[in-house]
GROMACS .gro file of N, CA and C in nm:
model
  285
    1UNK      N    1   0.085  -0.117   0.000
    1UNK     CA    2   0.000   0.000   0.000
    1UNK      C    3   0.090   0.124   0.000
    2UNK      N    4   0.064   0.219  -0.091
    2UNK     CA    5   0.145   0.342  -0.093
    2UNK      C    6   0.133   0.420   0.037
    3UNK      N    7   0.238   0.491   0.072
    3UNK     CA    8   0.241   0.569   0.196
    3UNK      C    9   0.125   0.667   0.200
    4UNK      N   10   0.059   0.674   0.313
    4UNK     CA   11  -0.052   0.766   0.332
    4UNK      C   12  -0.188   0.706   0.304
    5UNK      N   13  -0.194   0.596   0.230
    5UNK     CA   14  -0.321   0.532   0.199
    5UNK      C   15  -0.355   0.428   0.305
    6UNK      N   16  -0.484   0.417   0.333
    6UNK     CA   17  -0.535   0.315   0.426
    6UNK      C   18  -0.661   0.256   0.365
    7UNK      N   19  -0.681   0.128   0.385
    7UNK     CA   20  -0.802   0.061   0.338
    7UNK      C   21  -0.918   0.107   0.424
    8UNK      N   22  -1.027   0.146   0.357
    8UNK     CA   23  -1.146   0.189   0.432
    8UNK      C   24  -1.233   0.067   0.462
    9UNK      N   25  -1.360   0.088   0.485
    9UNK     CA   26  -1.448  -0.021   0.528
    9UNK      C   27  -1.536  -0.076   0.415
   10UNK      N   28  -1.485  -0.075   0.291
   10UNK     CA   29  -1.560  -0.128   0.177
   10UNK      C   30  -1.470  -0.214   0.091
   11UNK      N   31  -1.521  -0.332   0.056
   11UNK     CA   32  -1.450  -0.419  -0.038
   11UNK      C   33  -1.554  -0.502  -0.113
   12UNK      N   34  -1.528  -0.524  -0.243
   12UNK     CA   35  -1.614  -0.610  -0.325
   12UNK      C   36  -1.527  -0.722  -0.380
   13UNK      N   37  -1.571  -0.844  -0.358
   13UNK     CA   38  -1.498  -0.962  -0.404
   13UNK      C   39  -1.577  -1.031  -0.514
   14UNK      N   40  -1.506  -1.085  -0.613
   14UNK     CA   41  -1.569  -1.159  -0.723
   14UNK      C   42  -1.497  -1.290  -0.743
   15UNK      N   43  -1.572  -1.392  -0.777
   15UNK     CA   44  -1.511  -1.520  -0.807
   15UNK      C   45  -1.454  -1.520  -0.948
   16UNK      N   46  -1.343  -1.586  -0.966
   16UNK     CA   47  -1.281  -1.594  -1.099
   16UNK      C   48  -1.329  -1.717  -1.175
   17UNK      N   49  -1.384  -1.813  -1.105
   17UNK     CA   50  -1.438  -1.933  -1.168
   17UNK      C   51  -1.589  -1.917  -1.185
   18UNK      N   52  -1.645  -1.991  -1.281
   18UNK     CA   53  -1.789  -1.985  -1.303
   18UNK      C   54  -1.865  -2.024  -1.177
   19UNK      N   55  -1.977  -1.957  -1.156
   19UNK     CA   56  -2.068  -1.987  -1.045
   19UNK      C   57  -2.006  -1.968  -0.907
   20UNK      N   58  -1.904  -1.883  -0.896
   20UNK     CA   59  -1.848  -1.858  -0.762
   20UNK      C   60  -1.902  -1.729  -0.702
   21UNK      N   61  -1.974  -1.648  -0.782
   21UNK     CA   62  -2.047  -1.534  -0.731
   21UNK      C   63  -1.964  -1.414  -0.692
   22UNK      N   64  -2.038  -1.317  -0.636
   22UNK     CA   65  -1.980  -1.192  -0.590
   22UNK      C   66  -2.029  -1.164  -0.448
   23UNK      N   67  -1.952  -1.088  -0.375
   23UNK     CA   68  -1.993  -1.048  -0.242
   23UNK      C   69  -1.934  -0.910  -0.213
   24UNK      N   70  -2.012  -0.826  -0.146
   24UNK     CA   71  -1.965  -0.692  -0.111
   24UNK      C   72  -1.978  -0.672   0.040
   25UNK      N   73  -1.879  -0.609   0.097
   25UNK     CA   74  -1.879  -0.578   0.239
   25UNK      C   75  -1.867  -0.427   0.256
   26UNK      N   76  -1.954  -0.372   0.336
   26UNK     CA   77  -1.944  -0.230   0.371
   26UNK      C   78  -1.960  -0.219   0.521
   27UNK      N   79  -1.895  -0.121   0.573
   27UNK     CA   80  -1.902  -0.095   0.718
   27UNK      C   81  -1.861  -0.218   0.798
   28UNK      N   82  -1.761  -0.290   0.748
   28UNK     CA   83  -1.714  -0.408   0.819
   28UNK      C   84  -1.563  -0.402   0.830
   29UNK      N   85  -1.511  -0.486   0.917
   29UNK     CA   86  -1.367  -0.494   0.933
   29UNK      C   87  -1.308  -0.565   0.812
   30UNK      N   88  -1.221  -0.494   0.742
   30UNK     CA   89  -1.159  -0.553   0.624
   30UNK      C   90  -1.071  -0.670   0.668
   31UNK      N   91  -1.078  -0.776   0.591
   31UNK     CA   92  -1.007  -0.902   0.618
   31UNK      C   93  -1.057  -0.970   0.746
   32UNK      N   94  -1.188  -0.964   0.764
   32UNK     CA   95  -1.249  -1.041   0.872
   32UNK      C   96  -1.240  -1.189   0.834
   33UNK      N   97  -1.278  -1.276   0.924
   33UNK     CA   98  -1.274  -1.420   0.896
   33UNK      C   99  -1.357  -1.455   0.773
   34UNK      N  100  -1.475  -1.395   0.762
   34UNK     CA  101  -1.563  -1.424   0.649
   34UNK      C  102  -1.500  -1.380   0.517
   35UNK      N  103  -1.442  -1.260   0.516
   35UNK     CA  104  -1.377  -1.212   0.394
   35UNK      C  105  -1.255  -1.297   0.359
   36UNK      N  106  -1.177  -1.333   0.459
   36UNK     CA  107  -1.060  -1.418   0.436
   36UNK      C  108  -1.102  -1.552   0.377
   37UNK      N  109  -1.212  -1.608   0.427
   37UNK     CA  110  -1.263  -1.735   0.375
   37UNK      C  111  -1.301  -1.722   0.228
   38UNK      N  112  -1.365  -1.611   0.192
   38UNK     CA  113  -1.402  -1.589   0.051
   38UNK      C  114  -1.278  -1.576  -0.037
   39UNK      N  115  -1.176  -1.509   0.011
   39UNK     CA  116  -1.052  -1.495  -0.065
   39UNK      C  117  -0.985  -1.631  -0.081
   40UNK      N  118  -0.981  -1.709   0.027
   40UNK     CA  119  -0.920  -1.842   0.021
   40UNK      C  120  -0.997  -1.935  -0.073
   41UNK      N  121  -1.127  -1.909  -0.091
   41UNK     CA  122  -1.207  -1.994  -0.180
   41UNK      C  123  -1.197  -1.951  -0.327
   42UNK      N  124  -1.114  -1.854  -0.355
   42UNK     CA  125  -1.089  -1.818  -0.494
   42UNK      C  126  -1.144  -1.685  -0.541
   43UNK      N  127  -1.205  -1.609  -0.452
   43UNK     CA  128  -1.253  -1.477  -0.491
   43UNK      C  129  -1.137  -1.378  -0.489
   44UNK      N  130  -1.145  -1.278  -0.579
   44UNK     CA  131  -1.042  -1.175  -0.583
   44UNK      C  132  -1.106  -1.039  -0.553
   45UNK      N  133  -1.024  -0.944  -0.515
   45UNK     CA  134  -1.074  -0.810  -0.486
   45UNK      C  135  -1.106  -0.741  -0.617
   46UNK      N  136  -1.233  -0.703  -0.634
   46UNK     CA  137  -1.278  -0.635  -0.756
   46UNK      C  138  -1.287  -0.485  -0.734
   47UNK      N  139  -1.304  -0.443  -0.609
   47UNK     CA  140  -1.309  -0.301  -0.575
   47UNK      C  141  -1.277  -0.287  -0.427
   48UNK      N  142  -1.218  -0.174  -0.393
   48UNK     CA  143  -1.181  -0.150  -0.253
   48UNK      C  144  -1.187  -0.001  -0.224
   49UNK      N  145  -1.226   0.032  -0.104
   49UNK     CA  146  -1.229   0.171  -0.061
   49UNK      C  147  -1.095   0.209   0.000
   50UNK      N  148  -1.049   0.329  -0.032
   50UNK     CA  149  -0.922   0.378   0.020
   50UNK      C  150  -0.938   0.518   0.077
   51UNK      N  151  -0.859   0.548   0.179
   51UNK     CA  152  -0.852   0.682   0.237
   51UNK      C  153  -0.709   0.730   0.223
   52UNK      N  154  -0.693   0.855   0.184
   52UNK     CA  155  -0.562   0.916   0.177
   52UNK      C  156  -0.550   1.019   0.288
   53UNK      N  157  -0.475   0.984   0.391
   53UNK     CA  158  -0.448   1.071   0.506
   53UNK      C  159  -0.574   1.136   0.564
   54UNK      N  160  -0.685   1.063   0.561
   54UNK     CA  161  -0.813   1.110   0.613
   54UNK      C  162  -0.857   1.242   0.549
   55UNK      N  163  -0.809   1.268   0.427
   55UNK     CA  164  -0.842   1.390   0.355
   55UNK      C  165  -0.923   1.362   0.229
   56UNK      N  166  -0.893   1.248   0.165
   56UNK     CA  167  -0.962   1.211   0.041
   56UNK      C  168  -0.999   1.063   0.052
   57UNK      N  169  -1.124   1.032   0.021
   57UNK     CA  170  -1.166   0.892   0.017
   57UNK      C  171  -1.215   0.861  -0.123
   58UNK      N  172  -1.194   0.737  -0.164
   58UNK     CA  173  -1.236   0.696  -0.297
   58UNK      C  174  -1.248   0.545  -0.303
   59UNK      N  175  -1.311   0.499  -0.410
   59UNK     CA  176  -1.318   0.356  -0.438
   59UNK      C  177  -1.241   0.334  -0.567
   60UNK      N  178  -1.165   0.226  -0.572
   60UNK     CA  179  -1.091   0.191  -0.693
   60UNK      C  180  -1.122   0.046  -0.727
   61UNK      N  181  -1.145   0.022  -0.857
   61UNK     CA  182  -1.182  -0.114  -0.896
   61UNK      C  183  -1.068  -0.182  -0.971
   62UNK      N  184  -1.094  -0.306  -1.012
   62UNK     CA  185  -0.989  -0.385  -1.076
   62UNK      C  186  -0.949  -0.333  -1.213
   63UNK      N  187  -1.024  -0.239  -1.268
   63UNK     CA  188  -0.986  -0.173  -1.393
   63UNK      C  189  -0.917  -0.040  -1.368
   64UNK      N  190  -0.886  -0.013  -1.240
   64UNK     CA  191  -0.823   0.110  -1.193
   64UNK      C  192  -0.909   0.234  -1.212
   65UNK      N  193  -1.042   0.214  -1.221
   65UNK     CA  194  -1.134   0.328  -1.224
   65UNK      C  195  -1.156   0.376  -1.081
   66UNK      N  196  -1.152   0.507  -1.064
   66UNK     CA  197  -1.176   0.566  -0.933
   66UNK      C  198  -1.314   0.629  -0.931
   67UNK      N  199  -1.392   0.593  -0.828
   67UNK     CA  200  -1.528   0.647  -0.813
   67UNK      C  201  -1.548   0.691  -0.669
   68UNK      N  202  -1.661   0.755  -0.644
   68UNK     CA  203  -1.699   0.799  -0.509
   68UNK      C  204  -1.588   0.880  -0.444
   69UNK      N  205  -1.527   0.969  -0.521
   69UNK     CA  206  -1.420   1.053  -0.468
   69UNK      C  207  -1.482   1.161  -0.380
   70UNK      N  208  -1.438   1.166  -0.256
   70UNK     CA  209  -1.487   1.266  -0.162
   70UNK      C  210  -1.370   1.333  -0.093
   71UNK      N  211  -1.381   1.465  -0.079
   71UNK     CA  212  -1.279   1.543  -0.012
   71UNK      C  213  -1.326   1.580   0.127
   72UNK      N  214  -1.235   1.580   0.222
   72UNK     CA  215  -1.269   1.618   0.359
   72UNK      C  216  -1.311   1.764   0.361
   73UNK      N  217  -1.397   1.798   0.458
   73UNK     CA  218  -1.446   1.935   0.470
   73UNK      C  219  -1.333   2.037   0.475
   74UNK      N  220  -1.225   2.000   0.544
   74UNK     CA  221  -1.115   2.095   0.557
   74UNK      C  222  -1.057   2.132   0.420
   75UNK      N  223  -1.053   2.037   0.327
   75UNK     CA  224  -1.002   2.066   0.192
   75UNK      C  225  -1.099   2.151   0.113
   76UNK      N  226  -1.227   2.118   0.121
   76UNK     CA  227  -1.325   2.197   0.045
   76UNK      C  228  -1.334   2.339   0.098
   77UNK      N  229  -1.322   2.356   0.229
   77UNK     CA  230  -1.324   2.490   0.286
   77UNK      C  231  -1.196   2.566   0.250
   78UNK      N  232  -1.085   2.498   0.258
   78UNK     CA  233  -0.957   2.561   0.229
   78UNK      C  234  -0.949   2.612   0.086
   79UNK      N  235  -0.996   2.530  -0.007
   79UNK     CA  236  -0.987   2.568  -0.148
   79UNK      C  237  -1.120   2.617  -0.205
   80UNK      N  238  -1.223   2.621  -0.120
   80UNK     CA  239  -1.356   2.663  -0.163
   80UNK      C  240  -1.398   2.591  -0.291
   81UNK      N  241  -1.387   2.461  -0.285
   81UNK     CA  242  -1.418   2.377  -0.400
   81UNK      C  243  -1.565   2.334  -0.393
   82UNK      N  244  -1.637   2.354  -0.503
   82UNK     CA  245  -1.775   2.305  -0.508
   82UNK      C  246  -1.779   2.171  -0.581
   83UNK      N  247  -1.895   2.109  -0.584
   83UNK     CA  248  -1.907   1.975  -0.643
   83UNK      C  249  -1.869   1.972  -0.791
   84UNK      N  250  -1.903   2.075  -0.866
   84UNK     CA  251  -1.869   2.078  -1.008
   84UNK      C  252  -1.718   2.084  -1.025
   85UNK      N  253  -1.652   2.167  -0.946
   85UNK     CA  254  -1.506   2.177  -0.953
   85UNK      C  255  -1.440   2.045  -0.916
   86UNK      N  256  -1.492   1.978  -0.815
   86UNK     CA  257  -1.437   1.849  -0.773
   86UNK      C  258  -1.449   1.749  -0.888
   87UNK      N  259  -1.564   1.749  -0.956
   87UNK     CA  260  -1.583   1.659  -1.070
   87UNK      C  261  -1.481   1.688  -1.179
   88UNK      N  262  -1.464   1.814  -1.213
   88UNK     CA  263  -1.371   1.854  -1.319
   88UNK      C  264  -1.228   1.819  -1.281
   89UNK      N  265  -1.190   1.849  -1.157
   89UNK     CA  266  -1.055   1.820  -1.110
   89UNK      C  267  -1.029   1.670  -1.112
   90UNK      N  268  -1.123   1.592  -1.059
   90UNK     CA  269  -1.099   1.448  -1.049
   90UNK      C  270  -1.092   1.384  -1.187
   91UNK      N  271  -1.168   1.431  -1.282
   91UNK     CA  272  -1.164   1.372  -1.416
   91UNK      C  273  -1.043   1.421  -1.497
   92UNK      N  274  -0.998   1.541  -1.472
   92UNK     CA  275  -0.881   1.589  -1.546
   92UNK      C  276  -0.754   1.519  -1.497
   93UNK      N  277  -0.753   1.474  -1.373
   93UNK     CA  278  -0.637   1.402  -1.320
   93UNK      C  279  -0.624   1.264  -1.381
   94UNK      N  280  -0.731   1.212  -1.436
   94UNK     CA  281  -0.730   1.076  -1.489
   94UNK      C  282  -0.684   1.071  -1.633
   95UNK      N  283  -0.668   1.186  -1.698
   95UNK     CA  284  -0.628   1.187  -1.840
   95UNK      C  285  -0.480   1.180  -1.857
   0.00000   0.00000   0.00000
């Protein structure tokens, strides 16, 4: 994990074999016994929530798409960023 990033409380697991299904966990302890069992049974992480120094939170999936990008209040107040600006900034960073 890169410095400053922490896993948040969201993970989505998908099976790589046919009929192994999908499972999503929110508001749970990451790598709980149940999640570990699903990973051991062949599921892989398809999406995970990340926090950057408690200032920016986002979800990233197995295609490296970032969604649900949220900035901490202190950042939005500091830079007086509105939702449209956040959208423009987050999408311009991906190009």
